[in-house]
GROMACS .gro file of C-alpha atoms in nm:
model
  274
    1MET     CA    1  13.838  21.302  14.464
    2SER     CA    2  13.952  20.943  14.408
    3THR     CA    3  13.694  20.778  14.634
    4LYS     CA    4  13.327  20.736  14.561
    5THR     CA    5  13.093  21.025  14.643
    6ILE     CA    6  12.737  21.011  14.766
    7VAL     CA    7  12.545  21.332  14.705
    8ILE     CA    8  12.248  21.387  14.942
    9THR     CA    9  12.009  21.640  14.787
   10ARG     CA   10  11.752  21.678  15.061
   11PRO     CA   11  11.694  22.004  15.257
   12THR     CA   12  11.966  22.066  15.514
   13GLY     CA   13  11.798  21.930  15.830
   14GLN     CA   14  11.674  21.612  15.660
   15ALA     CA   15  12.011  21.568  15.487
   16ARG     CA   16  12.193  21.588  15.820
   17GLN     CA   17  11.981  21.309  15.967
   18LEU     CA   18  12.034  21.080  15.670
   19ILE     CA   19  12.410  21.149  15.662
   20GLU     CA   20  12.436  21.056  16.031
   21VAL     CA   21  12.253  20.723  15.984
   22LEU     CA   22  12.435  20.646  15.656
   23THR     CA   23  12.773  20.717  15.813
   24LYS     CA   24  12.705  20.477  16.105
   25VAL     CA   25  12.586  20.203  15.872
   26ILE     CA   26  12.884  20.234  15.637
   27GLU     CA   27  13.135  20.239  15.920
   28ALA     CA   28  12.976  19.923  16.059
   29SER     CA   29  12.986  19.745  15.725
   30ALA     CA   30  13.265  19.568  15.539
   31ILE     CA   31  13.295  19.873  15.314
   32ALA     CA   32  13.476  20.058  15.598
   33LYS     CA   33  13.771  19.820  15.558
   34ARG     CA   34  13.831  19.965  15.215
   35SER     CA   35  13.798  20.337  15.140
   36LEU     CA   36  13.512  20.532  15.295
   37PRO     CA   37  13.299  20.730  15.051
   38GLU     CA   38  13.267  21.104  15.067
   39LEU     CA   39  12.920  21.211  15.184
   40VAL     CA   40  12.822  21.547  15.037
   41SER     CA   41  12.517  21.759  15.121
   42LEU     CA   42  12.367  21.952  14.831
   43PRO     CA   43  12.031  22.091  14.957
   44LEU     CA   44  11.877  22.163  14.617
   45LEU     CA   45  11.558  22.302  14.779
   46THR     CA   46  11.515  22.476  15.113
   47ILE     CA   47  11.174  22.435  15.275
   48VAL     CA   48  11.040  22.766  15.408
   49PRO     CA   49  10.726  22.732  15.621
   50LYS     CA   50  10.469  23.008  15.588
   51SER     CA   51  10.402  23.212  15.895
   52ASP     CA   52  10.093  23.420  15.808
   53GLU     CA   53   9.856  23.450  16.106
   54HIS     CA   54   9.561  23.477  15.865
   55LEU     CA   55   9.669  23.142  15.716
   56ALA     CA   56   9.663  22.982  16.061
   57ASP     CA   57   9.316  23.117  16.126
   58SER     CA   58   9.196  23.001  15.787
   59ILE     CA   59   9.328  22.648  15.849
   60ALA     CA   60   9.168  22.628  16.190
   61SER     CA   61   8.838  22.734  16.037
   62MET     CA   62   8.858  22.479  15.758
   63LEU     CA   63   8.933  22.195  15.993
   64GLN     CA   64   8.618  22.253  16.205
   65ASP     CA   65   8.398  22.060  15.961
   66ALA     CA   66   8.662  21.854  15.775
   67ASP     CA   67   8.608  21.486  15.733
   68LEU     CA   68   8.967  21.409  15.633
   69ALA     CA   69   9.299  21.593  15.636
   70ILE     CA   70   9.585  21.488  15.401
   71PHE     CA   71   9.945  21.579  15.451
   72VAL     CA   72  10.147  21.527  15.133
   73SER     CA   73  10.492  21.524  15.306
   74PRO     CA   74  10.666  21.551  15.643
   75ASN     CA   75  10.728  21.915  15.552
   76ALA     CA   76  10.351  21.967  15.539
   77VAL     CA   77  10.313  21.810  15.882
   78GLU     CA   78  10.583  22.031  16.035
   79SER     CA   79  10.468  22.353  15.873
   80VAL     CA   80  10.105  22.304  15.971
   81MET     CA   81  10.181  22.211  16.334
   82ARG     CA   82  10.417  22.509  16.358
   83LEU     CA   83  10.144  22.739  16.232
   84LEU     CA   84   9.868  22.606  16.450
   85GLU     CA   85  10.060  22.546  16.779
   86ARG     CA   86   9.773  22.331  16.915
   87ASP     CA   87   9.700  21.963  16.959
   88TRP     CA   88   9.544  21.807  16.653
   89GLN     CA   89   9.231  21.698  16.830
   90ASP     CA   90   9.154  22.050  16.947
   91PHE     CA   91   9.034  22.166  16.604
   92SER     CA   92   8.702  21.986  16.583
   93LYS     CA   93   8.441  21.836  16.811
   94ARG     CA   94   8.508  21.505  16.640
   95ILE     CA   95   8.842  21.348  16.562
   96ILE     CA   96   8.962  21.431  16.208
   97PRO     CA   97   9.129  21.128  16.042
   98ILE     CA   98   9.446  21.189  15.853
   99GLY     CA   99   9.587  21.052  15.527
  100VAL     CA  100   9.958  21.038  15.440
  101MET     CA  101  10.156  20.897  15.153
  102GLY     CA  102  10.440  20.729  15.340
  103GLY     CA  103  10.629  20.636  15.654
  104SER     CA  104  10.820  20.962  15.693
  105SER     CA  105  10.497  21.163  15.719
  106ARG     CA  106  10.359  20.907  15.963
  107SER     CA  107  10.671  20.947  16.178
  108ALA     CA  108  10.635  21.325  16.168
  109LEU     CA  109  10.277  21.293  16.294
  110LYS     CA  110  10.398  21.063  16.575
  111ASN     CA  111  10.653  21.321  16.678
  112HIS     CA  112  10.362  21.558  16.743
  113GLY     CA  113  10.172  21.295  16.941
  114ILE     CA  114   9.921  21.241  16.659
  115GLY     CA  115   9.791  20.888  16.656
  116GLN     CA  116   9.923  20.844  17.013
  117GLU     CA  117   9.627  21.008  17.193
  118ASP     CA  118   9.393  20.832  17.441
  119TYR     CA  119   9.150  20.804  17.153
  120PRO     CA  120   9.401  20.775  16.866
  121THR     CA  121   9.355  20.982  16.549
  122PRO     CA  122   9.303  20.735  16.260
  123ILE     CA  123   9.591  20.759  16.012
  124TYR     CA  124   9.545  20.614  15.667
  125MET     CA  125   9.850  20.521  15.463
  126PRO     CA  126   9.928  20.293  15.168
  127SER     CA  127   9.978  19.943  15.309
  128ILE     CA  128  10.248  19.850  15.055
  129ASN     CA  129  10.576  20.036  15.052
  130GLU     CA  130  10.592  20.035  14.673
  131ARG     CA  131  10.271  20.240  14.668
  132TRP     CA  132  10.386  20.524  14.894
  133ASP     CA  133  10.240  20.793  14.671
  134SER     CA  134   9.915  20.971  14.584
  135GLU     CA  135   9.783  20.673  14.386
  136GLY     CA  136   9.857  20.441  14.675
  137LEU     CA  137   9.681  20.663  14.928
  138TRP     CA  138   9.373  20.690  14.705
  139GLN     CA  139   9.365  20.314  14.677
  140GLU     CA  140   9.378  20.292  15.060
  141LEU     CA  141   9.101  20.553  15.100
  142GLN     CA  142   8.872  20.364  14.867
  143THR     CA  143   8.865  20.075  15.111
  144LEU     CA  144   8.672  20.304  15.351
  145ASP     CA  145   8.371  20.288  15.120
  146TRP     CA  146   8.288  20.655  15.193
  147ASP     CA  147   8.030  20.850  14.997
  148TRP     CA  148   8.267  21.125  14.890
  149THR     CA  149   7.981  21.352  14.781
  150HIS     CA  150   7.923  21.423  15.150
  151LYS     CA  151   8.289  21.459  15.250
  152LYS     CA  152   8.516  21.759  15.291
  153VAL     CA  153   8.888  21.696  15.249
  154VAL     CA  154   9.163  21.944  15.343
  155ILE     CA  155   9.503  21.882  15.174
  156PHE     CA  156   9.815  22.040  15.315
  157LYS     CA  157  10.094  22.085  15.061
  158GLY     CA  158  10.374  22.308  14.939
  159ASP     CA  159  10.361  22.553  14.654
  160GLY     CA  160  10.336  22.370  14.320
  161GLY     CA  161  10.351  21.993  14.323
  162ARG     CA  162  10.118  21.727  14.184
  163GLU     CA  163   9.739  21.790  14.181
  164TRP     CA  164   9.645  21.427  14.099
  165LEU     CA  165   9.493  21.340  14.436
  166ALA     CA  166   9.295  21.665  14.471
  167ASP     CA  167   9.158  21.616  14.118
  168THR     CA  168   9.070  21.253  14.188
  169LEU     CA  169   8.890  21.335  14.511
  170GLN     CA  170   8.692  21.614  14.338
  171LYS     CA  171   8.598  21.378  14.055
  172ALA     CA  172   8.469  21.137  14.326
  173GLY     CA  173   8.245  21.416  14.455
  174ALA     CA  174   8.443  21.541  14.758
  175THR     CA  175   8.473  21.903  14.851
  176VAL     CA  176   8.850  21.967  14.846
  177GLU     CA  177   9.041  22.257  15.006
  178ALA     CA  178   9.412  22.249  14.913
  179ILE     CA  179   9.630  22.477  15.124
  180SER     CA  180   9.994  22.559  15.061
  181THR     CA  181  10.179  22.588  15.393
  182TYR     CA  182  10.537  22.605  15.276
  183THR     CA  183  10.748  22.716  14.981
  184ARG     CA  184  11.060  22.558  14.824
  185VAL     CA  185  11.354  22.788  14.759
  186PRO     CA  186  11.619  22.658  14.509
  187LEU     CA  187  11.985  22.653  14.607
  188ASP     CA  188  12.155  22.963  14.469
  189ILE     CA  189  12.412  22.881  14.202
  190ASP     CA  190  12.668  23.090  14.393
  191ASN     CA  191  12.630  22.881  14.711
  192PRO     CA  192  12.962  22.720  14.817
  193ALA     CA  193  12.790  22.382  14.827
  194TRP     CA  194  12.828  22.367  14.447
  195GLN     CA  195  13.206  22.387  14.463
  196VAL     CA  196  13.238  22.031  14.583
  197ILE     CA  197  13.022  21.921  14.291
  198HIS     CA  198  13.247  22.102  14.044
  199GLU     CA  199  13.551  21.924  14.186
  200MET     CA  200  13.422  21.567  14.221
  201ASP     CA  201  13.442  21.276  13.974
  202PHE     CA  202  13.089  21.228  13.839
  203SER     CA  203  13.170  20.875  13.727
  204LYS     CA  204  13.216  20.776  14.090
  205SER     CA  205  12.910  20.958  14.225
  206LEU     CA  206  12.571  20.840  14.339
  207TRP     CA  207  12.305  21.110  14.380
  208LEU     CA  208  12.024  21.036  14.629
  209LEU     CA  209  11.719  21.210  14.474
  210THR     CA  210  11.395  21.230  14.672
  211SER     CA  211  11.203  21.511  14.502
  212SER     CA  212  11.100  21.545  14.137
  213GLU     CA  213  11.101  21.923  14.170
  214ALA     CA  214  11.457  21.921  14.307
  215VAL     CA  215  11.563  21.700  14.018
  216ARG     CA  216  11.419  21.938  13.762
  217TYR     CA  217  11.605  22.230  13.923
  218LEU     CA  218  11.924  22.021  13.922
  219GLY     CA  219  11.876  21.974  13.549
  220GLU     CA  220  11.858  22.347  13.496
  221VAL     CA  221  12.186  22.404  13.687
  222ILE     CA  222  12.364  22.120  13.511
  223ARG     CA  223  12.275  22.258  13.166
  224ASP     CA  224  12.399  22.606  13.262
  225GLN     CA  225  12.705  22.524  13.477
  226PHE     CA  226  12.836  22.174  13.397
  227PRO     CA  227  12.921  22.130  13.028
  228TYR     CA  228  12.989  21.753  13.066
  229GLY     CA  229  12.644  21.682  13.202
  230LEU     CA  230  12.542  21.384  13.414
  231GLU     CA  231  12.601  21.102  13.166
  232SER     CA  232  12.870  20.939  13.381
  233ALA     CA  233  12.686  20.986  13.709
  234SER     CA  234  12.442  20.748  13.888
  235ALA     CA  235  12.116  20.835  14.064
  236LEU     CA  236  11.912  20.654  14.327
  237CYS     CA  237  11.543  20.735  14.355
  238PRO     CA  238  11.271  20.601  14.587
  239HIS     CA  239  10.988  20.648  14.334
  240HIS     CA  240  10.942  20.586  13.963
  241ASN     CA  241  10.830  20.950  13.902
  242ILE     CA  242  11.157  21.076  14.046
  243ALA     CA  243  11.352  20.817  13.845
  244ASP     CA  244  11.180  20.935  13.526
  245ALA     CA  245  11.282  21.294  13.608
  246ALA     CA  246  11.644  21.181  13.673
  247GLU     CA  247  11.656  21.005  13.335
  248ALA     CA  248  11.511  21.312  13.167
  249ILE     CA  249  11.792  21.537  13.288
  250GLY     CA  250  12.063  21.301  13.170
  251PHE     CA  251  12.176  21.065  13.451
  252GLY     CA  252  12.365  20.781  13.283
  253GLU     CA  253  12.242  20.517  13.530
  254VAL     CA  254  11.929  20.542  13.744
  255PHE     CA  255  11.847  20.298  14.024
  256THR     CA  256  11.511  20.275  14.196
  257SER     CA  257  11.465  20.162  14.557
  258GLU     CA  258  11.157  20.107  14.764
  259PRO     CA  259  11.034  20.416  14.951
  260GLY     CA  260  11.181  20.493  15.295
  261ASP     CA  261  11.530  20.564  15.426
  262GLU     CA  262  11.598  20.201  15.514
  263ALA     CA  263  11.562  20.091  15.156
  264LEU     CA  264  11.753  20.396  15.033
  265ILE     CA  265  12.047  20.310  15.261
  266LYS     CA  266  12.039  19.938  15.169
  267THR     CA  267  12.055  20.024  14.795
  268THR     CA  268  12.333  20.273  14.857
  269LEU     CA  269  12.538  20.010  15.034
  270ALA     CA  270  12.486  19.777  14.737
  271TRP     CA  271  12.609  20.049  14.500
  272LEU     CA  272  12.923  20.099  14.711
  273THR     CA  273  13.019  19.736  14.664
  274ILE     CA  274  13.005  19.761  14.279
   0.00000   0.00000   0.00000
């Protein structure tokens, strides 16, 4: 491939949405007057929601006396709402406030009508984009001046992942229940999606990386299947933890944008003009 290539590494559904928006923005920009980049989907991880009926019953029971529910990602929102199949405010006699790390999770909640009710569910989120992470959410929660020793917090997450927020809440005295509601399945090395990666020019590629776990898996595949490594490739990451992971697996150039798709697209356009 002689043109530049943008590799979108999100799960298939999320990648499709980003590719559609990115395509429209690129076609409407001055870049379209030159050569259009190739947009490639490489879903490094597939999100598989859990469907255990006992898990759904367990979640409903935990929420009855919860003081706060935290969703660590949009995937957590979707998997929980799919499991429960009920309106959020049906699970407790009082409204359970929700904490999220960023705008994508807040949008996922909105898609399920959460925060849009007659008596809206309070949603806590870091007020500054640069702090769309666990640390930023904890900083936001501290402004509530709660006595955490009398609070029960339910955290919805995937298998694995960071435990920082759960540990911090427990140290503050809260009772924490962390529930895994989805798993992440790595892209098989025999999947045809890898063929495009084998054929492309890494020196003209920008990889959009939005998951540290996906980056670590990419590193494993690169070591086993790509002898030239990632030294000539560029990566774009919306968080410093992901950027650190990208540097660790050998990307030659790593850019960091603010969180959110709008910032990701803006930085991608800037890279295309280089």
